[in-house]
Each structure stands twice: as structure tokens, then as C-alpha cells.
Amino acid sequence: MLPFITSASRGNLLHLSVPVRPKESYHLLDDDGGPQHAPRPSLVRRFARAYSAVCLAIILAQTVAIVLLLSKKSTRGPYLYFPAEEAVQYEIKTFNFGISDDKSPYQGSPSPEVDRLWEELYSVGLQRIPKSDAARLPNKTAVIPGDPEGFYITELDVFHQLHCLNFIRKSLHPDYYPAQRLGTLENNMHVSHCVDSIRQSLMCSADISTVVWQWDATQQNNTFRGGVAHKCRNFGMIQDWARERAIPFHYDTSIHIDDSIRIPIYRSDGSSYFS
């Protein structure tokens, strides 16, 4: 028998027999025809909130990554391709101060040993690179006459700068190196070229390592100290790269070979032309 609800009205008592159905629960049916319980609404809401939070976190992380990547690219500035990039690794080097007892073996009075050390720095020859690398250079270079594979001539500028610096060093000791004595038109022009070439190289690389001032108890004064740590390219690895690609034969520099690479040749004033 169904239960009855009794309601009272003002003035008299009226019995209403209204059947009340028991609560029914509605279920989805599974594959076997049995009831399949729907998930509780609170669980669904919690899952939706968690899913939204995860999606938001992923979007935020991707946005931060893109911003950092763009910032890094903008810091590096314009890109130029150089084949020796593959040899570049960085290391921390502390410079010699170059005064008193903190001198390097490249300093001091001229001698065969000092000459050998200097010449070993840059005596790596010229390098040969394939056409595929030559086509990516920012400046056009020439084909090596007589090269069996049609490779191209290159030289890493660091070795040119070291050659220049050694020439200037020798010009400071004309009695020991009479061939580098200043006063002749050729030597004066050579030194002038070398000084300005090194100036441009220093300004281009613009080493931002921080020199410091330290207290000198003997002098009772804060004194400049240049023997500090620098972030340097591993010079030995660059030398190895150059030696491995050194042109192994002599060639005639008066021979011109036409080729299909079209790269403008740039002048220092910014203008350019095709050879």
C-alpha cells in the first residue's frame, strides 16, 4: 500500500489521500542491460577544473618558452655562417697580468724559443672547404687552382691577427729582427695595417670580461689587476680544425677559375659588387 499525506486546512480537517511514489533512480543501461551508474556531479566538476588547470599550465609554459627563445635569439643578433663554428667550445681562462712575476712565455727578450712559440700559434696554413660550405659564406672566396675536388680557399682571421701581432712584436726589436725594422715604406705600411686590423678585431669581439682593482698591501693602494678570468673559445680545438683542413699543396695564385657561386663582395663603406 502506498503511503498517504494528510493536510489540514483552517476550520476543518480534510484528509487527502495523495499517493506518493517512492524515489526512483534512473540509470543508463550497460551492454548487458543492467544499470550503469552515472558519475556524481561533484566528481565531474572537480575533473573539469583539474583538466582546465592542466591545459592552462601547458599554455603558460609554452608561452614562457617562446618568449625566452625569442629573447635569446634577439640577444645573439644577426647570424653569419662560418665553417669553423663546429669546432667552437668554451672554457674559462685566467689571463697573465704580464708584469713582474706574472708574465707569459710569449713575453721577454727575443730568442729562438720565443719565436717558435709565436709561430706555432698561427702556422696552420690556409684551409680548404667544399663548395657547399663556400656557398654559405657571407663573402665570396676563390676556387683552389688544381684542387682535385674543386675545394675553396679560406683562412681563419684569428691566425691573421696573430701573424700581425707577431710582426709588431718583432718591429720593437729591430736589432734582433732587422727585416721588420720600421722606417721602410713596406714595413711602415705593414705595421699600420696590422695595428688597425687588431683594433677592428678587438672592437668586434669586444671582450666584456671584468678587470678588477685589488688592495696592494705593499703599495697601500687599490691597484688595477688584469689577470682575471675570461670566457674563451678553446684555441687548441680551433687550431686542430684548421690543421685538419690545411691545403696540402702549393698552388698558382695567378690562376682564376670561374664558378657558379654568386655572393657579393663587400667593401668597408657598405657597398658591394659581384666579381
GROMACS .gro file of C-alpha atoms in nm:
model
  275
    1MET     CA    1   0.000   0.000   0.000
    2LEU     CA    2   0.119   0.349  -0.087
    3PRO     CA    3   0.162   0.598   0.197
    4PHE     CA    4  -0.086   0.891   0.232
    5ILE     CA    5  -0.015   1.257   0.301
    6THR     CA    6  -0.261   1.429   0.535
    7SER     CA    7  -0.309   1.803   0.503
    8ALA     CA    8  -0.509   2.024   0.740
    9SER     CA    9  -0.697   2.332   0.638
   10ARG     CA   10  -0.823   2.623   0.855
   11GLY     CA   11  -1.158   2.536   1.024
   12ASN     CA   12  -1.185   2.176   0.933
   13LEU     CA   13  -0.969   1.876   0.893
   14LEU     CA   14  -0.955   1.737   0.547
   15HIS     CA   15  -0.791   1.412   0.479
   16LEU     CA   16  -0.646   1.387   0.130
   17SER     CA   17  -0.522   1.059   0.020
   18VAL     CA   18  -0.247   1.154  -0.223
   19PRO     CA   19  -0.022   0.872  -0.319
   20VAL     CA   20   0.342   0.947  -0.302
   21ARG     CA   21   0.565   0.744  -0.523
   22PRO     CA   22   0.888   0.620  -0.381
   23LYS     CA   23   1.203   0.787  -0.516
   24GLU     CA   24   1.321   0.625  -0.833
   25SER     CA   25   1.678   0.636  -0.954
   26TYR     CA   26   1.732   0.649  -1.324
   27HIS     CA   27   2.034   0.476  -1.466
   28LEU     CA   28   2.189   0.430  -1.805
   29LEU     CA   29   2.193   0.071  -1.920
   30ASP     CA   30   2.517  -0.103  -1.986
   31ASP     CA   31   2.575  -0.356  -2.263
   32ASP     CA   32   2.416  -0.633  -2.054
   33GLY     CA   33   2.102  -0.438  -1.986
   34GLY     CA   34   2.198  -0.371  -1.625
   35PRO     CA   35   2.205  -0.026  -1.468
   36GLN     CA   36   2.507   0.186  -1.532
   37HIS     CA   37   2.561   0.444  -1.262
   38ALA     CA   38   2.628   0.798  -1.384
   39PRO     CA   39   2.923   0.976  -1.226
   40ARG     CA   40   2.848   1.201  -0.937
   41PRO     CA   41   2.820   1.568  -1.042
   42SER     CA   42   3.079   1.679  -0.788
   43LEU     CA   43   3.340   1.445  -0.935
   44VAL     CA   44   3.268   1.571  -1.286
   45ARG     CA   45   3.313   1.930  -1.175
   46ARG     CA   46   3.640   1.850  -0.998
   47PHE     CA   47   3.771   1.669  -1.305
   48ALA     CA   48   3.674   1.959  -1.532
   49ARG     CA   49   3.850   2.209  -1.306
   50ALA     CA   50   4.164   1.993  -1.290
   51TYR     CA   51   4.167   1.945  -1.669
   52SER     CA   52   4.130   2.320  -1.724
   53ALA     CA   53   4.414   2.390  -1.481
   54VAL     CA   54   4.644   2.145  -1.662
   55CYS     CA   55   4.562   2.297  -2.002
   56LEU     CA   56   4.625   2.647  -1.867
   57ALA     CA   57   4.959   2.540  -1.719
   58ILE     CA   58   5.067   2.388  -2.052
   59ILE     CA   59   4.971   2.703  -2.243
   60LEU     CA   60   5.155   2.920  -1.991
   61ALA     CA   61   5.469   2.704  -2.009
   62GLN     CA   62   5.468   2.717  -2.389
   63THR     CA   63   5.425   3.094  -2.385
   64VAL     CA   64   5.718   3.138  -2.146
   65ALA     CA   65   5.934   2.907  -2.360
   66ILE     CA   66   5.855   3.104  -2.676
   67VAL     CA   67   5.931   3.436  -2.506
   68LEU     CA   68   6.265   3.305  -2.376
   69LEU     CA   69   6.354   3.164  -2.717
   70LEU     CA   70   6.278   3.490  -2.894
   71SER     CA   71   6.471   3.682  -2.628
   72LYS     CA   72   6.773   3.455  -2.673
   73LYS     CA   73   6.766   3.494  -3.050
   74SER     CA   74   6.742   3.871  -3.029
   75THR     CA   75   7.042   3.879  -2.792
   76ARG     CA   76   7.258   3.681  -3.032
   77GLY     CA   77   7.190   3.926  -3.313
   78PRO     CA   78   7.250   3.868  -3.685
   79TYR     CA   79   7.385   3.532  -3.794
   80LEU     CA   80   7.677   3.471  -4.028
   81TYR     CA   81   7.789   3.123  -4.126
   82PHE     CA   82   8.150   3.021  -4.070
   83PRO     CA   83   8.259   2.657  -4.118
   84ALA     CA   84   8.478   2.653  -3.805
   85GLU     CA   85   8.171   2.703  -3.584
   86GLU     CA   86   8.162   2.327  -3.541
   87ALA     CA   87   8.495   2.342  -3.357
   88VAL     CA   88   8.391   2.610  -3.107
   89GLN     CA   89   8.383   2.509  -2.742
   90TYR     CA   90   8.415   2.744  -2.447
   91GLU     CA   91   8.641   2.732  -2.145
   92ILE     CA   92   8.743   2.958  -1.856
   93LYS     CA   93   9.095   3.100  -1.883
   94THR     CA   94   9.272   3.334  -1.642
   95PHE     CA   95   9.495   3.582  -1.824
   96ASN     CA   96   9.853   3.654  -1.727
   97PHE     CA   97   9.889   4.006  -1.593
   98GLY     CA   98  10.207   4.043  -1.796
   99ILE     CA   99  10.401   4.231  -1.529
  100SER     CA  100  10.662   4.129  -1.273
  101ASP     CA  101  10.638   3.757  -1.195
  102ASP     CA  102  10.309   3.708  -1.384
  103LYS     CA  103  10.445   3.703  -1.739
  104SER     CA  104  10.364   3.454  -2.014
  105PRO     CA  105  10.627   3.262  -2.215
  106TYR     CA  106  10.540   3.482  -2.516
  107GLN     CA  107  10.695   3.783  -2.344
  108GLY     CA  108  11.055   3.868  -2.278
  109SER     CA  109  11.364   3.924  -2.487
  110PRO     CA  110  11.374   3.779  -2.840
  111SER     CA  111  11.506   3.426  -2.870
  112PRO     CA  112  11.459   3.121  -3.093
  113GLU     CA  113  11.231   2.968  -2.828
  114VAL     CA  114  11.007   3.274  -2.813
  115ASP     CA  115  10.995   3.283  -3.194
  116ARG     CA  116  10.894   2.916  -3.204
  117LEU     CA  117  10.611   2.970  -2.956
  118TRP     CA  118  10.472   3.261  -3.154
  119GLU     CA  119  10.493   3.087  -3.490
  120GLU     CA  120  10.323   2.776  -3.356
  121LEU     CA  121  10.019   2.989  -3.275
  122TYR     CA  122   9.934   3.066  -3.637
  123SER     CA  123  10.141   2.835  -3.859
  124VAL     CA  124   9.844   2.623  -3.964
  125GLY     CA  125   9.840   2.713  -4.333
  126LEU     CA  126   9.535   2.805  -4.538
  127GLN     CA  127   9.222   2.594  -4.521
  128ARG     CA  128   9.020   2.423  -4.795
  129ILE     CA  129   8.644   2.389  -4.773
  130PRO     CA  130   8.390   2.223  -5.006
  131LYS     CA  131   8.168   2.422  -5.240
  132SER     CA  132   7.865   2.357  -5.018
  133ASP     CA  133   8.038   2.548  -4.735
  134ALA     CA  134   8.177   2.818  -4.963
  135ALA     CA  135   7.826   2.891  -5.092
  136ARG     CA  136   7.712   2.972  -4.737
  137LEU     CA  137   7.990   3.220  -4.657
  138PRO     CA  138   7.897   3.587  -4.621
  139ASN     CA  139   8.181   3.674  -4.861
  140LYS     CA  140   8.284   3.509  -5.184
  141THR     CA  141   8.611   3.314  -5.191
  142ALA     CA  142   8.811   3.158  -5.474
  143VAL     CA  143   8.843   2.803  -5.600
  144ILE     CA  144   9.182   2.645  -5.526
  145PRO     CA  145   9.361   2.601  -5.860
  146GLY     CA  146   9.447   2.235  -5.912
  147ASP     CA  147   9.238   2.106  -5.623
  148PRO     CA  148   9.112   1.760  -5.727
  149GLU     CA  149   8.777   1.813  -5.555
  150GLY     CA  150   8.726   2.175  -5.653
  151PHE     CA  151   8.755   2.299  -5.295
  152TYR     CA  152   8.778   2.667  -5.199
  153ILE     CA  153   9.041   2.880  -5.017
  154THR     CA  154   8.980   3.012  -4.666
  155GLU     CA  155   9.177   3.132  -4.365
  156LEU     CA  156   9.053   3.192  -4.011
  157ASP     CA  157   9.104   3.556  -3.920
  158VAL     CA  158   9.244   3.477  -3.575
  159PHE     CA  159   9.561   3.341  -3.738
  160HIS     CA  160   9.596   3.654  -3.950
  161GLN     CA  161   9.564   3.867  -3.635
  162LEU     CA  162   9.829   3.663  -3.454
  163HIS     CA  163  10.064   3.695  -3.751
  164CYS     CA  164  10.011   4.072  -3.739
  165LEU     CA  165  10.075   4.090  -3.366
  166ASN     CA  166  10.398   3.893  -3.406
  167PHE     CA  167  10.514   4.131  -3.679
  168ILE     CA  168  10.456   4.427  -3.446
  169ARG     CA  169  10.644   4.244  -3.169
  170LYS     CA  170  10.942   4.193  -3.397
  171SER     CA  171  10.940   4.557  -3.506
  172LEU     CA  172  11.001   4.651  -3.140
  173HIS     CA  173  11.338   4.470  -3.156
  174PRO     CA  174  11.497   4.592  -3.481
  175ASP     CA  175  11.846   4.480  -3.383
  176TYR     CA  176  11.731   4.121  -3.346
  177TYR     CA  177  11.480   4.134  -3.635
  178PRO     CA  178  11.629   4.373  -3.895
  179ALA     CA  179  11.379   4.256  -4.159
  180GLN     CA  180  11.097   4.409  -3.951
  181ARG     CA  181  11.279   4.736  -3.879
  182LEU     CA  182  11.049   5.036  -3.912
  183GLY     CA  183  11.148   5.315  -4.149
  184THR     CA  184  11.092   5.144  -4.481
  185LEU     CA  185  10.770   5.212  -4.671
  186GLU     CA  186  10.677   4.844  -4.680
  187ASN     CA  187  10.729   4.781  -4.307
  188ASN     CA  188  10.557   5.103  -4.205
  189MET     CA  189  10.254   5.010  -4.416
  190HIS     CA  190  10.258   4.656  -4.277
  191VAL     CA  191  10.263   4.770  -3.915
  192SER     CA  192   9.996   5.032  -3.982
  193HIS     CA  193   9.776   4.765  -4.141
  194CYS     CA  194   9.837   4.526  -3.851
  195VAL     CA  195   9.763   4.783  -3.580
  196ASP     CA  196   9.432   4.879  -3.735
  197SER     CA  197   9.338   4.520  -3.814
  198ILE     CA  198   9.389   4.424  -3.449
  199ARG     CA  199   9.196   4.735  -3.342
  200GLN     CA  200   8.897   4.629  -3.551
  201SER     CA  201   8.916   4.272  -3.425
  202LEU     CA  202   8.924   4.385  -3.061
  203MET     CA  203   8.629   4.617  -3.111
  204CYS     CA  204   8.437   4.347  -3.297
  205SER     CA  205   8.480   4.083  -3.029
  206ALA     CA  206   8.452   4.345  -2.750
  207ASP     CA  207   8.566   4.128  -2.460
  208ILE     CA  208   8.341   4.220  -2.166
  209SER     CA  209   8.537   4.027  -1.903
  210THR     CA  210   8.566   4.241  -1.591
  211VAL     CA  211   8.907   4.364  -1.479
  212VAL     CA  212   8.931   4.446  -1.110
  213TRP     CA  213   9.111   4.662  -0.856
  214GLN     CA  214   9.262   4.487  -0.554
  215TRP     CA  215   9.427   4.610  -0.239
  216ASP     CA  216   9.806   4.605  -0.255
  217ALA     CA  217   9.943   4.593   0.099
  218THR     CA  218  10.293   4.686  -0.019
  219GLN     CA  219  10.181   4.999  -0.204
  220GLN     CA  220   9.893   5.066   0.038
  221ASN     CA  221   9.670   5.132  -0.258
  222ASN     CA  222   9.393   4.974  -0.466
  223THR     CA  223   9.572   4.854  -0.779
  224PHE     CA  224   9.447   4.756  -1.124
  225ARG     CA  225   9.460   4.379  -1.185
  226GLY     CA  226   9.416   4.248  -1.538
  227GLY     CA  227   9.490   3.883  -1.461
  228VAL     CA  228   9.125   3.783  -1.435
  229ALA     CA  229   8.902   3.502  -1.559
  230HIS     CA  230   8.767   3.516  -1.916
  231LYS     CA  231   8.518   3.306  -2.109
  232CYS     CA  232   8.726   3.192  -2.408
  233ARG     CA  233   8.691   2.979  -2.715
  234ASN     CA  234   8.913   2.674  -2.685
  235PHE     CA  235   9.202   2.787  -2.905
  236GLY     CA  236   9.358   2.441  -2.935
  237MET     CA  237   9.040   2.297  -3.086
  238ILE     CA  238   9.027   2.577  -3.343
  239GLN     CA  239   9.391   2.512  -3.432
  240ASP     CA  240   9.314   2.142  -3.475
  241TRP     CA  241   9.019   2.223  -3.702
  242ALA     CA  242   9.241   2.443  -3.920
  243ARG     CA  243   9.528   2.193  -3.940
  244GLU     CA  244   9.293   1.912  -4.042
  245ARG     CA  245   9.176   2.122  -4.338
  246ALA     CA  246   9.510   2.276  -4.439
  247ILE     CA  247   9.574   2.292  -4.813
  248PRO     CA  248   9.837   2.018  -4.862
  249PHE     CA  249   9.995   2.151  -5.180
  250HIS     CA  250  10.121   2.473  -5.338
  251TYR     CA  251   9.902   2.637  -5.598
  252ASP     CA  252   9.935   2.917  -5.851
  253THR     CA  253   9.759   3.228  -5.717
  254SER     CA  254   9.765   3.386  -6.065
  255ILE     CA  255   9.509   3.134  -6.196
  256HIS     CA  256   9.144   3.241  -6.187
  257ILE     CA  257   8.871   2.978  -6.201
  258ASP     CA  258   8.514   3.079  -6.279
  259ASP     CA  259   8.246   2.918  -6.067
  260SER     CA  260   7.870   2.933  -6.020
  261ILE     CA  261   7.860   3.076  -5.667
  262ARG     CA  262   7.709   3.424  -5.661
  263ILE     CA  263   7.792   3.607  -5.338
  264PRO     CA  264   7.852   3.983  -5.331
  265ILE     CA  265   8.195   4.113  -5.238
  266TYR     CA  266   8.155   4.384  -4.975
  267ARG     CA  267   8.359   4.700  -4.934
  268SER     CA  268   8.424   4.865  -4.596
  269ASP     CA  269   8.190   5.152  -4.690
  270GLY     CA  270   7.899   4.909  -4.715
  271SER     CA  271   7.884   4.892  -5.094
  272SER     CA  272   7.921   4.563  -5.277
  273TYR     CA  273   7.985   4.416  -5.620
  274PHE     CA  274   7.998   4.080  -5.795
  275SER     CA  275   8.329   3.959  -5.934
   0.00000   0.00000   0.00000
